[in-house]
Short mmCIF file of C-alpha atoms in Angstrom, two decimals:
data_model
loop_
_atom_site.label_atom_id
_atom_site.label_comp_id
_atom_site.label_asym_id
_atom_site.label_seq_id
_atom_site.Cartn_x
_atom_site.Cartn_y
_atom_site.Cartn_z
CA UNK A 1 -14.08 -18.01 3.56
CA UNK A 2 -16.35 -15.26 1.74
CA UNK A 3 -14.10 -13.61 -1.42
CA UNK A 4 -14.84 -10.21 -2.50
CA UNK A 5 -14.34 -9.22 -5.93
CA UNK A 6 -11.62 -6.82 -6.23
CA UNK A 7 -12.80 -4.50 -8.84
CA UNK A 8 -16.25 -4.22 -7.26
CA UNK A 9 -14.46 -3.47 -3.57
CA UNK A 10 -12.35 -0.47 -5.11
CA UNK A 11 -15.14 0.95 -6.80
CA UNK A 12 -18.24 0.85 -4.25
CA UNK A 13 -15.78 2.97 -2.52
CA UNK A 14 -14.70 6.66 -3.19
CA UNK A 15 -12.01 7.45 -1.12
CA UNK A 16 -10.08 4.30 0.35
CA UNK A 17 -6.73 6.57 0.51
CA UNK A 18 -4.10 4.22 0.50
CA UNK A 19 -4.07 0.56 -0.17
CA UNK A 20 -1.71 -2.37 -0.20
CA UNK A 21 -3.16 -5.66 -1.65
CA UNK A 22 -1.15 -8.59 -1.90
CA UNK A 23 -2.10 -11.94 -2.54
CA UNK A 24 -1.13 -15.33 -5.37
CA UNK A 25 -2.61 -15.20 -9.06
CA UNK A 26 -4.50 -18.06 -9.69
CA UNK A 27 -1.96 -20.15 -11.55
CA UNK A 28 -0.41 -20.26 -8.47
CA UNK A 29 2.70 -18.56 -9.77
CA UNK A 30 3.31 -15.34 -8.93
CA UNK A 31 2.61 -13.34 -5.67
CA UNK A 32 1.24 -10.35 -6.65
CA UNK A 33 1.72 -6.39 -5.20
CA UNK A 34 -0.22 -3.70 -5.92
CA UNK A 35 -0.04 -0.13 -3.63
CA UNK A 36 -2.00 2.75 -4.50
CA UNK A 37 -2.44 6.50 -3.62
CA UNK A 38 -5.47 8.62 -3.84
CA UNK A 39 -5.99 12.16 -2.68
CA UNK A 40 -8.38 14.63 -1.79
CA UNK A 41 -6.15 18.05 -1.56
CA UNK A 42 -3.86 19.53 -4.32
CA UNK A 43 -1.07 18.63 -2.11
CA UNK A 44 -2.12 15.23 -2.47
CA UNK A 45 -2.92 14.69 -5.80
CA UNK A 46 0.28 16.32 -7.04
CA UNK A 47 2.19 13.40 -7.17
CA UNK A 48 3.56 10.30 -8.87
CA UNK A 49 5.39 7.10 -8.73
CA UNK A 50 9.16 6.66 -9.77
CA UNK A 51 11.07 3.43 -10.03
CA UNK A 52 14.65 3.72 -8.69
CA UNK A 53 15.26 -0.12 -10.01
CA UNK A 54 13.57 -2.52 -7.78
CA UNK A 55 12.10 -0.04 -5.44
CA UNK A 56 9.86 2.89 -5.91
CA UNK A 57 9.16 6.40 -4.40
CA UNK A 58 6.85 9.46 -4.23
CA UNK A 59 7.96 12.66 -5.96
CA UNK A 60 5.73 15.51 -6.72
CA UNK A 61 4.62 16.35 -10.19
CA UNK A 62 5.09 20.20 -9.25
CA UNK A 63 7.74 20.78 -7.47
CA UNK A 64 6.22 24.36 -7.65
CA UNK A 65 2.90 23.35 -6.16
CA UNK A 66 4.89 21.36 -3.26
CA UNK A 67 3.70 22.69 0.29
CA UNK A 68 4.47 20.38 2.95
CA UNK A 69 6.54 17.03 1.86
CA UNK A 70 6.63 15.11 5.07
CA UNK A 71 3.46 12.64 4.75
CA UNK A 72 3.31 12.37 1.17
CA UNK A 73 6.90 12.54 -0.06
CA UNK A 74 8.67 8.79 1.02
CA UNK A 75 9.66 5.14 -0.42
CA UNK A 76 6.38 2.77 -0.47
CA UNK A 77 8.40 -0.44 -1.67
CA UNK A 78 12.06 -1.48 -0.39
CA UNK A 79 14.00 -4.52 -1.21
CA UNK A 80 16.29 -6.16 1.35
CA UNK A 81 18.12 -9.43 -0.09
CA UNK A 82 14.71 -11.70 -1.07
CA UNK A 83 11.66 -9.34 1.02
CA UNK A 84 9.67 -6.39 -0.48
CA UNK A 85 8.26 -4.02 1.74
CA UNK A 86 5.33 -1.90 0.93
CA UNK A 87 3.89 0.88 2.96
CA UNK A 88 2.13 4.14 3.12
CA UNK A 89 4.62 6.01 5.23
CA UNK A 90 8.28 6.21 6.05
CA UNK A 91 7.88 3.31 7.90
CA UNK A 92 9.38 1.48 5.08
CA UNK A 93 12.73 2.27 5.80
CA UNK A 94 11.99 1.98 9.63
CA UNK A 95 11.33 -1.89 8.54
CA UNK A 96 13.87 -2.38 5.75
CA UNK A 97 16.29 -0.92 8.80
CA UNK A 98 15.24 -3.24 11.32
CA UNK A 99 15.33 -5.91 8.49
CA UNK A 100 19.12 -4.69 7.85
CA UNK A 101 19.71 -5.12 12.18
CA UNK A 102 18.71 -8.86 12.47
CA UNK A 103 14.78 -7.53 13.66
CA UNK A 104 11.48 -8.32 12.19
CA UNK A 105 8.86 -6.67 10.68
CA UNK A 106 7.02 -6.75 13.84
CA UNK A 107 9.36 -5.11 16.11
CA UNK A 108 10.27 -2.51 13.36
CA UNK A 109 6.53 -1.49 13.31
CA UNK A 110 6.02 -1.30 17.43
CA UNK A 111 8.48 1.98 17.54
CA UNK A 112 5.50 3.55 15.27
CA UNK A 113 2.49 4.86 15.18
CA UNK A 114 -0.10 6.33 13.15
CA UNK A 115 0.72 9.73 11.23
CA UNK A 116 0.43 12.75 12.74
CA UNK A 117 -2.66 14.06 11.35
CA UNK A 118 -5.48 15.11 13.32
CA UNK A 119 -8.15 14.77 12.99
CA UNK A 120 -7.47 12.04 10.89
CA UNK A 121 -4.62 10.24 12.83
CA UNK A 122 -4.59 8.37 9.82
CA UNK A 123 -3.12 4.84 9.89
CA UNK A 124 0.18 3.60 8.90
CA UNK A 125 -0.29 0.61 6.56
CA UNK A 126 2.35 -2.11 5.72
CA UNK A 127 3.04 -5.29 4.16
CA UNK A 128 6.23 -7.91 3.92
CA UNK A 129 6.46 -10.47 1.20
CA UNK A 130 8.99 -13.20 0.78
CA UNK A 131 9.88 -14.67 -2.11
CA UNK A 132 7.96 -18.03 -1.50
CA UNK A 133 5.39 -15.77 -1.41
CA UNK A 134 4.33 -16.04 2.39
CA UNK A 135 3.55 -12.47 3.09
CA UNK A 136 2.41 -10.63 6.62
CA UNK A 137 0.20 -7.28 6.98
CA UNK A 138 0.05 -4.48 9.32
CA UNK A 139 -2.28 -1.76 10.83
CA UNK A 140 -1.05 1.08 13.42
CA UNK A 141 -3.92 3.09 14.53
CA UNK A 142 -5.64 5.43 16.58
CA UNK A 143 -8.32 3.56 19.38
CA UNK A 144 -11.50 4.89 17.88
CA UNK A 145 -10.00 8.38 17.23
CA UNK A 146 -8.11 8.95 20.46
CA UNK A 147 -4.65 9.78 19.86
CA UNK A 148 -3.10 8.77 23.40
CA UNK A 149 -3.98 5.20 22.33
CA UNK A 150 -2.09 3.86 19.12
CA UNK A 151 -2.72 0.06 18.69
CA UNK A 152 -0.93 -2.03 16.54
CA UNK A 153 -3.04 -4.91 14.77
CA UNK A 154 -0.24 -8.05 12.86
CA UNK A 155 -1.32 -10.91 10.05
CA UNK A 156 0.14 -13.52 8.58
CA UNK A 157 -0.66 -15.53 5.45
CA UNK A 158 0.50 -17.99 3.10
CA UNK A 159 -0.06 -17.98 -0.30
CA UNK A 160 -3.30 -19.55 -1.73
CA UNK A 161 -4.05 -19.74 -5.10
CA UNK A 162 -6.38 -16.72 -6.58
CA UNK A 163 -6.76 -15.37 -3.05
CA UNK A 164 -5.19 -12.16 -1.43
CA UNK A 165 -5.70 -9.63 1.22
CA UNK A 166 -6.69 -6.19 1.20
CA UNK A 167 -5.65 -3.34 3.30
CA UNK A 168 -6.68 0.38 3.10
CA UNK A 169 -6.35 3.68 5.34
CA UNK A 170 -9.84 4.94 5.22
CA UNK A 171 -13.31 2.99 5.27
CA UNK A 172 -14.62 5.56 2.88
CA UNK A 173 -14.75 9.36 2.35
CA UNK A 174 -15.77 12.26 5.55
CA UNK A 175 -14.53 14.86 7.74
CA UNK A 176 -12.96 14.05 9.58
CA UNK A 177 -11.70 10.34 7.45
CA UNK A 178 -12.87 7.07 8.99
CA UNK A 179 -10.73 4.67 9.93
CA UNK A 180 -9.71 1.32 8.22
CA UNK A 181 -11.64 -1.28 10.75
CA UNK A 182 -10.86 -5.27 11.57
CA UNK A 183 -9.08 -7.41 9.46
CA UNK A 184 -7.74 -7.05 5.72
CA UNK A 185 -10.12 -7.83 3.55
CA UNK A 186 -9.97 -11.20 1.56
CA UNK A 187 -9.76 -10.61 -2.42
CA UNK A 188 -9.55 -12.43 -5.55
CA UNK A 189 -6.88 -12.07 -7.45
CA UNK A 190 -7.33 -12.43 -11.39
CA UNK A 191 -5.38 -12.27 -14.64
CA UNK A 192 -2.06 -11.41 -15.67
CA UNK A 193 -0.05 -8.37 -14.91
CA UNK A 194 -1.22 -6.18 -17.61
CA UNK A 195 -5.29 -6.99 -16.40
CA UNK A 196 -4.65 -7.31 -12.89
CA UNK A 197 -3.21 -3.39 -13.01
CA UNK A 198 -5.89 -2.37 -15.55
CA UNK A 199 -8.56 -3.59 -13.05
CA UNK A 200 -7.46 -2.32 -10.12
CA UNK A 201 -6.72 1.30 -11.70
CA UNK A 202 -9.65 1.34 -13.60
CA UNK A 203 -11.85 0.54 -10.55
CA UNK A 204 -9.99 3.45 -8.46
CA UNK A 205 -12.53 6.61 -7.91
CA UNK A 206 -11.54 8.90 -10.87
CA UNK A 207 -11.46 12.18 -9.28
CA UNK A 208 -9.19 10.93 -6.22
CA UNK A 209 -6.95 8.69 -7.86
CA UNK A 210 -3.52 9.40 -8.23
CA UNK A 211 -0.98 6.41 -8.82
CA UNK A 212 -0.55 2.33 -9.18
CA UNK A 213 2.60 0.58 -8.56
CA UNK A 214 2.06 -3.27 -9.00
CA UNK A 215 4.87 -5.99 -9.08
CA UNK A 216 4.23 -9.95 -10.22
CA UNK A 217 7.24 -11.97 -8.56
CA UNK A 218 8.10 -15.42 -9.57
CA UNK A 219 7.82 -17.40 -5.99
CA UNK A 220 10.33 -19.90 -7.11
CA UNK A 221 12.94 -17.51 -9.59
CA UNK A 222 11.94 -14.28 -7.32
CA UNK A 223 12.22 -12.25 -10.45
CA UNK A 224 9.69 -9.50 -10.72
CA UNK A 225 7.84 -8.02 -13.28
CA UNK A 226 6.89 -4.09 -12.75
CA UNK A 227 3.92 -1.44 -13.20
CA UNK A 228 3.08 2.19 -12.83
CA UNK A 229 0.27 3.69 -13.35
CA UNK A 230 0.45 7.74 -13.18
CA UNK A 231 -2.32 10.22 -13.55
CA UNK A 232 -0.17 13.03 -13.44
CA UNK A 233 1.85 12.44 -17.13
CA UNK A 234 3.68 15.04 -18.89
#
């Protein structure tokens, strides 16, 4: 199994868009979660992450500059019992509501599809993380840019010390933006929460990065540590 260096992976792509990393720290003690957003337009860049208890939402940094909130204002992180849901859109609520009704991650996402933002048809990427460290990931995307066909892919992982998986919306910059393709990328998970956060944030393209959320969850106790970094600050 080839394990990519996460910093090198991120720094080699000027526009991965929005991305989710989930894995296990090298000591095996914590599940590590990272979610970041990037932006090219003024509207996309005009955002910050705001914690609400154990959950997190996006918010306009300057409300006067907010144009269309439909695809940029949402809860990327929801918590249901010992389960953490992380996504790049309002499907976070779809998954949470499905779990509360006794459904599954997969059944909830089968009711959703990619974002209606032609011509990009941005994929919806999602992850669900259990207390013990098991996690699942998903991508909902158009078939080769064809908006009439929605592909729904699901991936199921057991924890392995020092190993994580990285899924993001775009394979790079472009017009239209090229969608992520293939399985989630295998990446190394290194350091404590401070160094991991620093690694991810400094590796993202300086011009395009907007916000980063990182959470470490103790696999035995479920206790959490959280860090949020916003490029826009008061």
